Short mmCIF file of C-alpha atoms and ligand atoms in Angstrom, two decimals:
data_model
loop_
_atom_site.label_atom_id
_atom_site.label_comp_id
_atom_site.label_asym_id
_atom_site.label_seq_id
_atom_site.Cartn_x
_atom_site.Cartn_y
_atom_site.Cartn_z
CA MET G 1 143.02 15.48 235.23
CA ASN G 2 141.86 19.05 235.81
CA LYS G 3 138.33 19.69 236.94
CA ARG G 4 136.08 21.52 234.48
CA ALA G 5 134.35 24.84 235.27
CA ALA G 6 130.66 25.21 234.48
CA ILE G 7 128.21 28.10 234.51
CA THR G 8 125.55 26.96 236.98
CA ALA G 9 123.42 30.14 237.22
CA VAL G 10 122.99 33.43 235.36
CA GLY G 11 121.44 36.72 236.44
CA SER G 12 121.06 40.27 235.22
CA TYR G 13 120.04 43.80 236.07
CA THR G 14 119.18 46.69 233.77
CA PRO G 15 118.10 50.14 234.98
CA GLU G 16 114.54 51.23 234.30
CA TYR G 17 115.17 54.43 232.36
CA VAL G 18 114.99 53.91 228.58
CA LEU G 19 116.96 56.40 226.49
CA THR G 20 115.42 56.09 223.03
CA ASN G 21 116.86 57.10 219.68
CA GLU G 22 114.13 59.74 219.55
CA GLU G 23 115.48 61.29 222.76
CA MET G 24 119.03 61.04 221.36
CA GLU G 25 117.81 63.16 218.43
CA THR G 26 117.10 65.95 220.93
CA LEU G 27 120.62 65.71 222.45
CA VAL G 28 122.88 65.53 219.38
CA ASP G 29 122.71 66.07 215.63
CA THR G 30 121.62 62.56 214.66
CA SER G 31 118.63 60.58 213.42
CA SER G 32 117.10 57.35 214.64
CA GLU G 33 117.41 56.01 211.10
CA TRP G 34 121.20 56.68 211.06
CA ILE G 35 121.69 55.00 214.45
CA VAL G 36 119.64 51.91 213.55
CA THR G 37 121.26 51.52 210.13
CA ARG G 38 124.86 51.99 211.32
CA SER G 39 124.71 50.23 214.68
CA GLY G 40 121.42 48.34 215.10
CA ILE G 41 120.61 50.25 218.31
CA SER G 42 117.09 51.58 219.05
CA GLU G 43 117.36 52.30 222.76
CA ARG G 44 119.60 51.88 225.77
CA ARG G 45 119.10 51.78 229.58
CA ILE G 46 120.48 54.53 231.81
CA LEU G 47 121.06 54.45 235.58
CA LYS G 48 119.70 57.91 236.34
CA ASP G 49 120.40 57.88 240.10
CA LYS G 50 123.63 59.88 240.41
CA THR G 51 124.36 58.39 243.84
CA LYS G 52 124.61 54.86 242.39
CA GLY G 53 127.47 53.35 240.40
CA SER G 54 128.44 50.05 238.77
CA SER G 55 128.50 48.24 242.13
CA PHE G 56 124.77 48.84 242.55
CA MET G 57 123.90 47.10 239.27
CA ALA G 58 126.55 44.39 239.87
CA SER G 59 125.07 43.62 243.29
CA LYS G 60 121.55 43.32 241.85
CA ALA G 61 122.77 40.91 239.14
CA ALA G 62 124.73 38.89 241.72
CA GLU G 63 121.71 38.65 244.03
CA ASN G 64 119.68 37.43 241.07
CA VAL G 65 122.24 34.63 240.54
CA LEU G 66 122.28 33.62 244.22
CA GLU G 67 118.49 33.52 244.30
CA LYS G 68 118.26 31.40 241.15
CA ARG G 69 120.91 28.96 242.42
CA GLY G 70 119.34 28.96 245.88
CA ILE G 71 122.59 29.46 247.76
CA SER G 72 123.80 31.77 250.51
CA PRO G 73 126.34 34.54 249.69
CA LYS G 74 128.47 33.01 252.47
CA GLU G 75 129.20 30.08 250.12
CA ILE G 76 130.97 32.29 247.57
CA ASP G 77 134.78 31.91 247.53
CA LEU G 78 135.69 34.65 245.05
CA VAL G 79 133.97 37.62 243.39
CA ILE G 80 135.41 39.07 240.18
CA VAL G 81 133.86 42.25 238.79
CA ALA G 82 134.60 43.06 235.16
CA THR G 83 134.20 46.79 234.63
CA VAL G 84 135.66 49.89 232.98
CA THR G 85 133.51 52.14 235.17
CA PRO G 86 134.44 51.20 238.74
CA ASP G 87 132.66 53.10 241.53
CA TYR G 88 136.06 54.60 242.48
CA PRO G 89 139.66 54.21 241.25
CA TYR G 90 140.04 52.23 244.48
CA PRO G 91 138.93 50.25 246.40
CA ALA G 92 137.87 47.67 243.83
CA THR G 93 134.19 47.63 242.92
CA ALA G 94 134.26 43.88 243.65
CA ASN G 95 135.07 44.67 247.30
CA ILE G 96 132.00 46.93 247.49
CA VAL G 97 129.82 44.28 245.83
CA SER G 98 131.06 41.53 248.18
CA ASP G 99 130.09 43.70 251.14
CA ALA G 100 126.71 44.63 249.64
CA ILE G 101 125.66 41.04 248.91
CA GLY G 102 127.12 39.57 252.12
CA ALA G 103 129.85 37.44 250.51
CA VAL G 104 131.75 37.55 253.79
CA ASN G 105 133.90 34.48 253.08
CA ALA G 106 135.05 35.60 249.64
CA TRP G 107 138.05 37.54 248.42
CA SER G 108 137.46 39.81 245.44
CA PHE G 109 139.03 41.93 242.75
CA ASP G 110 138.20 43.89 239.58
CA LEU G 111 139.37 42.94 236.13
CA GLN G 112 139.58 45.44 233.28
CA ALA G 113 140.02 44.58 229.61
CA ALA G 114 137.52 47.09 228.17
CA CYS G 115 134.73 45.34 226.26
CA SER G 116 136.55 42.02 226.70
CA SER G 117 136.54 42.37 230.50
CA PHE G 118 133.81 39.77 231.08
CA ILE G 119 135.31 37.02 228.92
CA TYR G 120 138.78 37.68 230.41
CA ALA G 121 137.20 37.44 233.88
CA LEU G 122 135.37 34.23 232.99
CA GLN G 123 138.59 32.67 231.71
CA THR G 124 140.43 33.77 234.88
CA ALA G 125 137.66 32.48 237.16
CA SER G 126 137.54 29.12 235.39
CA LYS G 127 141.16 28.45 236.45
CA PHE G 128 140.24 28.72 240.15
CA ILE G 129 137.59 26.03 239.63
CA GLU G 130 139.74 23.83 237.38
CA SER G 131 142.62 23.85 239.87
CA GLY G 132 140.29 22.94 242.72
CA ALA G 133 141.23 26.12 244.62
CA HIS G 134 137.61 27.29 244.79
CA LYS G 135 134.13 25.77 244.62
CA LYS G 136 131.98 28.82 243.83
CA VAL G 137 133.11 31.92 241.93
CA LEU G 138 130.88 34.84 240.99
CA VAL G 139 131.81 36.61 237.75
CA ILE G 140 129.99 39.88 237.20
CA GLY G 141 130.12 42.29 234.27
CA SER G 142 128.81 45.75 235.16
CA ASP G 143 129.20 49.13 233.51
CA LYS G 144 127.63 52.51 234.04
CA MET G 145 128.77 53.76 230.64
CA SER G 146 126.63 56.89 231.01
CA SER G 147 129.21 58.09 233.59
CA ILE G 148 131.95 58.36 230.92
CA ILE G 149 129.87 59.49 227.93
CA ASP G 150 129.87 63.00 226.49
CA TYR G 151 126.24 63.51 225.58
CA THR G 152 127.25 66.23 223.11
CA ASP G 153 129.41 63.81 221.08
CA ARG G 154 127.23 62.10 218.48
CA ARG G 155 129.96 59.62 217.48
CA THR G 156 129.98 57.87 220.87
CA SER G 157 126.88 58.85 222.87
CA ILE G 158 124.49 56.89 220.67
CA LEU G 159 126.33 53.61 221.21
CA PHE G 160 126.51 52.92 224.92
CA GLY G 161 124.15 51.96 227.75
CA ASP G 162 124.23 50.84 231.39
CA GLY G 163 123.64 47.34 232.74
CA ALA G 164 125.00 44.30 234.57
CA GLY G 165 125.03 40.54 234.20
CA ALA G 166 126.49 37.80 236.38
CA VAL G 167 127.25 34.10 236.32
CA LEU G 168 128.17 31.53 238.97
CA LEU G 169 131.02 29.14 238.16
CA GLU G 170 131.22 25.75 239.85
CA GLU G 171 132.83 22.41 239.10
CA SER G 172 131.07 20.57 236.29
CA THR G 173 129.48 17.27 237.25
CA ASP G 174 129.34 15.98 233.66
CA GLU G 175 130.96 16.60 230.28
CA ASN G 176 129.48 20.12 230.00
CA GLY G 177 131.13 23.41 230.97
CA ILE G 178 133.86 25.69 229.63
CA ILE G 179 135.58 23.51 227.06
CA ASP G 180 138.01 25.88 225.37
CA ALA G 181 139.02 29.55 225.30
CA ARG G 182 141.58 31.83 223.68
CA MET G 183 142.28 35.42 224.69
CA TYR G 184 144.21 38.00 222.65
CA VAL G 185 145.64 41.51 223.01
CA ASP G 186 147.28 44.03 220.68
CA GLY G 187 148.30 47.06 222.72
CA SER G 188 149.24 49.04 219.61
CA GLY G 189 145.50 49.64 219.14
CA GLN G 190 145.28 51.65 222.38
CA LYS G 191 145.05 55.07 220.70
CA HIS G 192 141.86 54.24 218.78
CA LEU G 193 139.64 53.76 221.83
CA TYR G 194 140.52 55.09 225.26
CA GLN G 195 139.75 57.51 228.06
CA PRO G 196 142.47 60.16 227.82
CA ALA G 197 142.47 61.40 231.44
CA GLY G 198 141.91 60.20 234.98
CA GLY G 199 144.89 57.82 235.05
CA SER G 200 148.52 58.38 236.05
CA VAL G 201 149.55 59.96 232.72
CA ASN G 202 146.85 62.64 232.77
CA PRO G 203 145.49 62.87 236.30
CA ALA G 204 142.31 64.87 236.74
CA SER G 205 142.88 68.61 236.51
CA PHE G 206 140.93 71.70 235.60
CA ASP G 207 142.24 71.37 232.01
CA THR G 208 141.39 67.67 231.60
CA VAL G 209 137.82 68.40 232.68
CA LEU G 210 137.60 71.49 230.46
CA ASN G 211 138.92 69.49 227.49
CA LYS G 212 136.43 66.66 228.10
CA GLN G 213 139.22 64.11 228.50
CA HIS G 214 137.33 62.01 231.03
CA PHE G 215 134.95 60.77 228.37
CA ILE G 216 135.36 57.97 225.81
CA SER G 217 137.56 58.89 222.86
CA MET G 218 137.03 56.63 219.85
CA ASP G 219 138.01 56.46 216.20
CA GLY G 220 134.95 54.41 215.29
CA GLN G 221 136.05 53.36 211.81
CA ALA G 222 139.51 52.21 212.95
CA VAL G 223 137.95 50.13 215.73
CA PHE G 224 135.25 48.76 213.42
CA LYS G 225 137.80 47.49 210.87
CA VAL G 226 139.76 45.44 213.41
CA ALA G 227 136.70 44.33 215.41
CA VAL G 228 134.93 42.94 212.37
CA THR G 229 137.92 40.70 211.57
CA LYS G 230 139.05 39.68 215.05
CA MET G 231 135.64 38.78 216.47
CA ALA G 232 135.00 36.52 213.49
CA ASP G 233 138.58 35.11 213.57
CA VAL G 234 138.39 33.97 217.18
CA ALA G 235 134.87 32.53 216.80
CA GLU G 236 136.04 30.56 213.78
CA GLU G 237 139.15 29.45 215.71
CA MET G 238 136.94 28.05 218.51
CA MET G 239 134.92 26.07 215.94
CA LYS G 240 137.97 24.70 214.11
CA ARG G 241 139.89 23.78 217.26
CA ASN G 242 136.90 21.84 218.54
CA ASN G 243 135.79 20.32 215.21
CA LEU G 244 132.44 22.09 215.31
CA THR G 245 130.34 22.76 212.23
CA ALA G 246 127.65 25.45 212.00
CA ASP G 247 125.03 22.74 212.59
CA ASP G 248 126.66 21.86 215.92
CA ILE G 249 126.29 25.42 217.25
CA ALA G 250 123.15 26.22 219.25
CA PHE G 251 123.99 29.92 219.67
CA LEU G 252 126.66 32.49 218.93
CA VAL G 253 126.98 34.82 221.95
CA PRO G 254 128.68 37.95 220.61
CA HIS G 255 129.71 41.20 222.28
CA GLN G 256 127.05 43.75 221.37
CA ALA G 257 129.01 46.70 219.91
CA ASN G 258 127.54 46.93 216.43
CA LYS G 259 124.98 44.73 214.66
CA ARG G 260 127.08 44.79 211.49
CA ILE G 261 130.12 43.37 213.33
CA ILE G 262 127.92 40.60 214.77
CA GLU G 263 126.46 39.76 211.35
CA ALA G 264 129.97 39.48 209.90
CA ALA G 265 131.00 37.02 212.64
CA ALA G 266 127.87 34.92 212.12
CA GLU G 267 128.42 34.86 208.36
CA ARG G 268 132.04 33.72 208.75
CA MET G 269 130.84 30.89 211.04
CA GLY G 270 128.10 29.95 208.58
CA VAL G 271 125.54 30.44 211.35
CA GLY G 272 122.13 32.00 210.57
CA MET G 273 121.00 35.05 212.54
CA GLU G 274 118.30 32.94 214.24
CA LYS G 275 121.18 31.32 216.13
CA VAL G 276 122.69 34.62 217.27
CA MET G 277 121.94 36.22 220.64
CA LEU G 278 121.18 39.80 219.69
CA ASN G 279 119.81 42.42 222.09
CA ILE G 280 121.85 45.46 221.02
CA HIS G 281 118.62 47.13 219.86
CA LYS G 282 117.40 47.24 223.49
CA TYR G 283 120.57 47.89 225.46
CA GLY G 284 123.24 49.30 223.10
CA ASN G 285 126.81 48.49 224.09
CA THR G 286 126.94 47.84 227.85
CA THR G 287 130.69 46.98 227.63
CA SER G 288 131.38 44.34 230.36
CA ALA G 289 127.71 43.36 230.65
CA THR G 290 126.86 42.40 227.06
CA LEU G 291 127.70 38.67 227.25
CA PRO G 292 126.05 37.85 230.61
CA LEU G 293 123.00 39.97 229.67
CA CYS G 294 122.62 37.78 226.57
CA LEU G 295 123.07 34.54 228.52
CA ALA G 296 120.48 35.63 231.11
CA GLU G 297 117.96 36.65 228.46
CA TRP G 298 118.33 33.46 226.39
CA GLU G 299 118.54 31.10 229.38
CA PRO G 300 114.92 29.90 229.02
CA GLN G 301 115.70 28.74 225.47
CA LEU G 302 118.96 26.96 226.27
CA LYS G 303 119.20 23.21 226.84
CA LYS G 304 121.83 21.34 228.80
CA GLY G 305 124.60 20.35 226.40
CA ASP G 306 123.95 23.17 223.91
CA ASN G 307 127.13 24.37 222.19
CA LEU G 308 127.69 28.11 222.60
CA ILE G 309 130.48 30.20 221.10
CA LEU G 310 131.21 33.43 222.99
CA THR G 311 133.18 36.10 221.14
CA THR G 312 134.17 39.66 221.98
CA PHE G 313 136.33 42.60 220.98
CA GLY G 314 137.23 45.79 222.85
CA ALA G 315 139.63 48.62 223.50
CA GLY G 316 143.23 47.69 224.01
CA PHE G 317 142.80 46.11 221.56
CA THR G 318 141.57 43.02 223.41
CA TRP G 319 139.53 40.12 222.08
CA GLY G 320 138.67 36.57 222.97
CA GLY G 321 136.55 33.52 222.24
CA MET G 322 135.16 30.73 224.38
CA TYR G 323 133.46 27.40 223.68
CA VAL G 324 130.89 26.55 226.34
CA LYS G 325 128.69 23.45 226.58
CA TRP G 326 125.66 24.74 228.49
CA SER G 327 125.33 23.21 231.96
CA ILE G 328 122.00 24.42 233.28
CA SER G 329 118.97 22.12 232.99
CA ARG G 330 115.82 23.74 231.74
CA SER G 331 113.49 24.63 234.56
CA LEU G 332 109.79 23.73 234.50
CA GLU G 333 109.14 27.47 234.20
CA SER G 334 111.23 27.76 231.02
CA LEU G 335 109.60 24.66 229.51
CA VAL G 336 106.21 26.33 230.01
CA PHE G 337 107.68 29.50 228.44
CA SER G 338 108.89 27.49 225.39
CA LEU G 339 105.50 25.80 225.07
CA GLU G 340 103.79 29.19 225.18
CA SER G 341 106.12 30.48 222.43
CA ILE G 342 105.20 27.48 220.23
CA VAL G 343 101.51 28.06 220.88
CA ILE G 344 101.84 31.75 219.93
CA GLN G 345 104.00 30.92 216.88
CA PHE G 346 101.55 28.42 215.44
CA ASN G 347 98.48 30.29 216.63
CA PHE G 348 96.95 27.22 218.25
O1 LIG E 401 132.80 47.78 222.09
C1 LIG E 401 134.04 48.30 221.78
C2 LIG E 401 134.27 48.24 220.37
N1 LIG E 401 133.58 49.32 219.71
C3 LIG E 401 133.18 49.12 218.48
O2 LIG E 401 133.32 48.04 217.99
C4 LIG E 401 132.61 50.29 217.70
C5 LIG E 401 133.09 50.18 216.28
N2 LIG E 401 132.64 51.24 215.40
C6 LIG E 401 131.37 51.36 214.98
O3 LIG E 401 130.51 50.62 215.42
C7 LIG E 401 131.06 52.35 213.90
O4 LIG E 401 132.28 52.87 213.39
C8 LIG E 401 130.15 53.53 214.34
C9 LIG E 401 128.75 53.03 214.60
C10 LIG E 401 130.74 54.16 215.60
C11 LIG E 401 130.09 54.59 213.25
O5 LIG E 401 129.60 54.00 212.03
P1 LIG E 401 130.39 54.25 210.66
O6 LIG E 401 129.62 53.59 209.61
O7 LIG E 401 131.81 53.77 210.87
O8 LIG E 401 130.32 55.80 210.51
P2 LIG E 401 131.52 56.84 210.32
O9 LIG E 401 132.26 57.02 211.59
O10 LIG E 401 132.30 56.45 209.10
O11 LIG E 401 130.72 58.16 209.99
C12 LIG E 401 130.00 58.33 208.77
C13 LIG E 401 129.35 59.69 208.77
C14 LIG E 401 130.33 60.82 209.11
O12 LIG E 401 129.94 61.94 208.35
P3 LIG E 401 130.80 62.35 207.04
O13 LIG E 401 132.18 62.61 207.55
O14 LIG E 401 130.71 61.17 206.13
O15 LIG E 401 130.07 63.57 206.54
C15 LIG E 401 130.04 61.10 210.57
O16 LIG E 401 130.33 62.43 210.92
O17 LIG E 401 128.34 59.74 209.76
C16 LIG E 401 128.56 60.85 210.64
N3 LIG E 401 128.12 60.48 211.97
C17 LIG E 401 126.82 60.59 212.35
N4 LIG E 401 125.71 61.02 211.72
C18 LIG E 401 124.55 60.98 212.39
C19 LIG E 401 128.83 59.98 213.00
N5 LIG E 401 128.04 59.75 214.06
C20 LIG E 401 126.79 60.12 213.69
C21 LIG E 401 125.54 60.12 214.33
N6 LIG E 401 124.47 60.56 213.64
N7 LIG E 401 125.39 59.68 215.59
#
């Protein structure tokens, strides 16, 4: 029988600078009320340092994971970085991260599936653990979206932010871990969300820069329509395939692209919003980082054995779902945190 892969540590990094809706109002013709109502976003983080790229945030998130797990970077066998904003077209950002964190015994590569990059990477990484090929795999989602945003385009600039999250995958020692997953793609959706230049069809030129073709190009409504269906479809598929009812689910972990898309997925699953990891108001859409940022933020509330459904949708179109039984035991620190929350809630 195959081994089972389990998430054994989570970490994150978000830049300090907070770009609020109020500041967005000074950049483009928009209003905070419009942004909150249509997307659920109030602010996003921006990596202001122009000398730093996605590898910087990825390395910070990875170091956070290593510290929490208490292991040396030399123990890592493989580093996968999920990103649409690599430091350079080549070498891979994962190579730069491996060097930065001292993962000298690992091999590494980038994986790109737009907003589904992290879940695709997690699924890929799990196979190296299940087959027994590797013992410790780092999966990092990191995007400096501010590097491909046109801050004069109100349709896209309000949505995205910068950030990174990371997880460590190891062999499960019990029945918990990654139980099931299903990835999808429909390449005919490519025209609705893409970066027109910088690749082999439209290499960088004076004209591509002048025509702002190195920024995100998105038909928001077309993407919304498909995303709202597919993210819910794949989450529901994970529940049905694994005979899970809404009561069995501890948390839905959705890609944070639009609060309305997330609400639709939760409704289809019959899960109340109190069981949904939602931090889009603080970070906006961080593309490859949304899922691990959620896992890292909710970690103190999660119990070993909790059923999580991960679901995402992105350019491509790409989408995917995953059923995870949480593998990390609650630390003493998080138990104290939970106790404090109860005390505050009931005003003891
Ligand atoms: O993570 C990858 C996947 N990405 C997504 O899933 C994003 C999916 N799309 C969306 O989340 C939504 O389509 C948006 C949030 C991008 C836009 O919301 P919408 O409800 O679809 O708005 P819309 O594009 O239909 O625009 C409605 C109106 C338009 O004005 P008119 O033509 O009705 O006069 C827009 O020009 O709102 C206008 N508008 C804005 N107004 C104020 C568009 N952007 C803005 C803005 N501020 N920032």
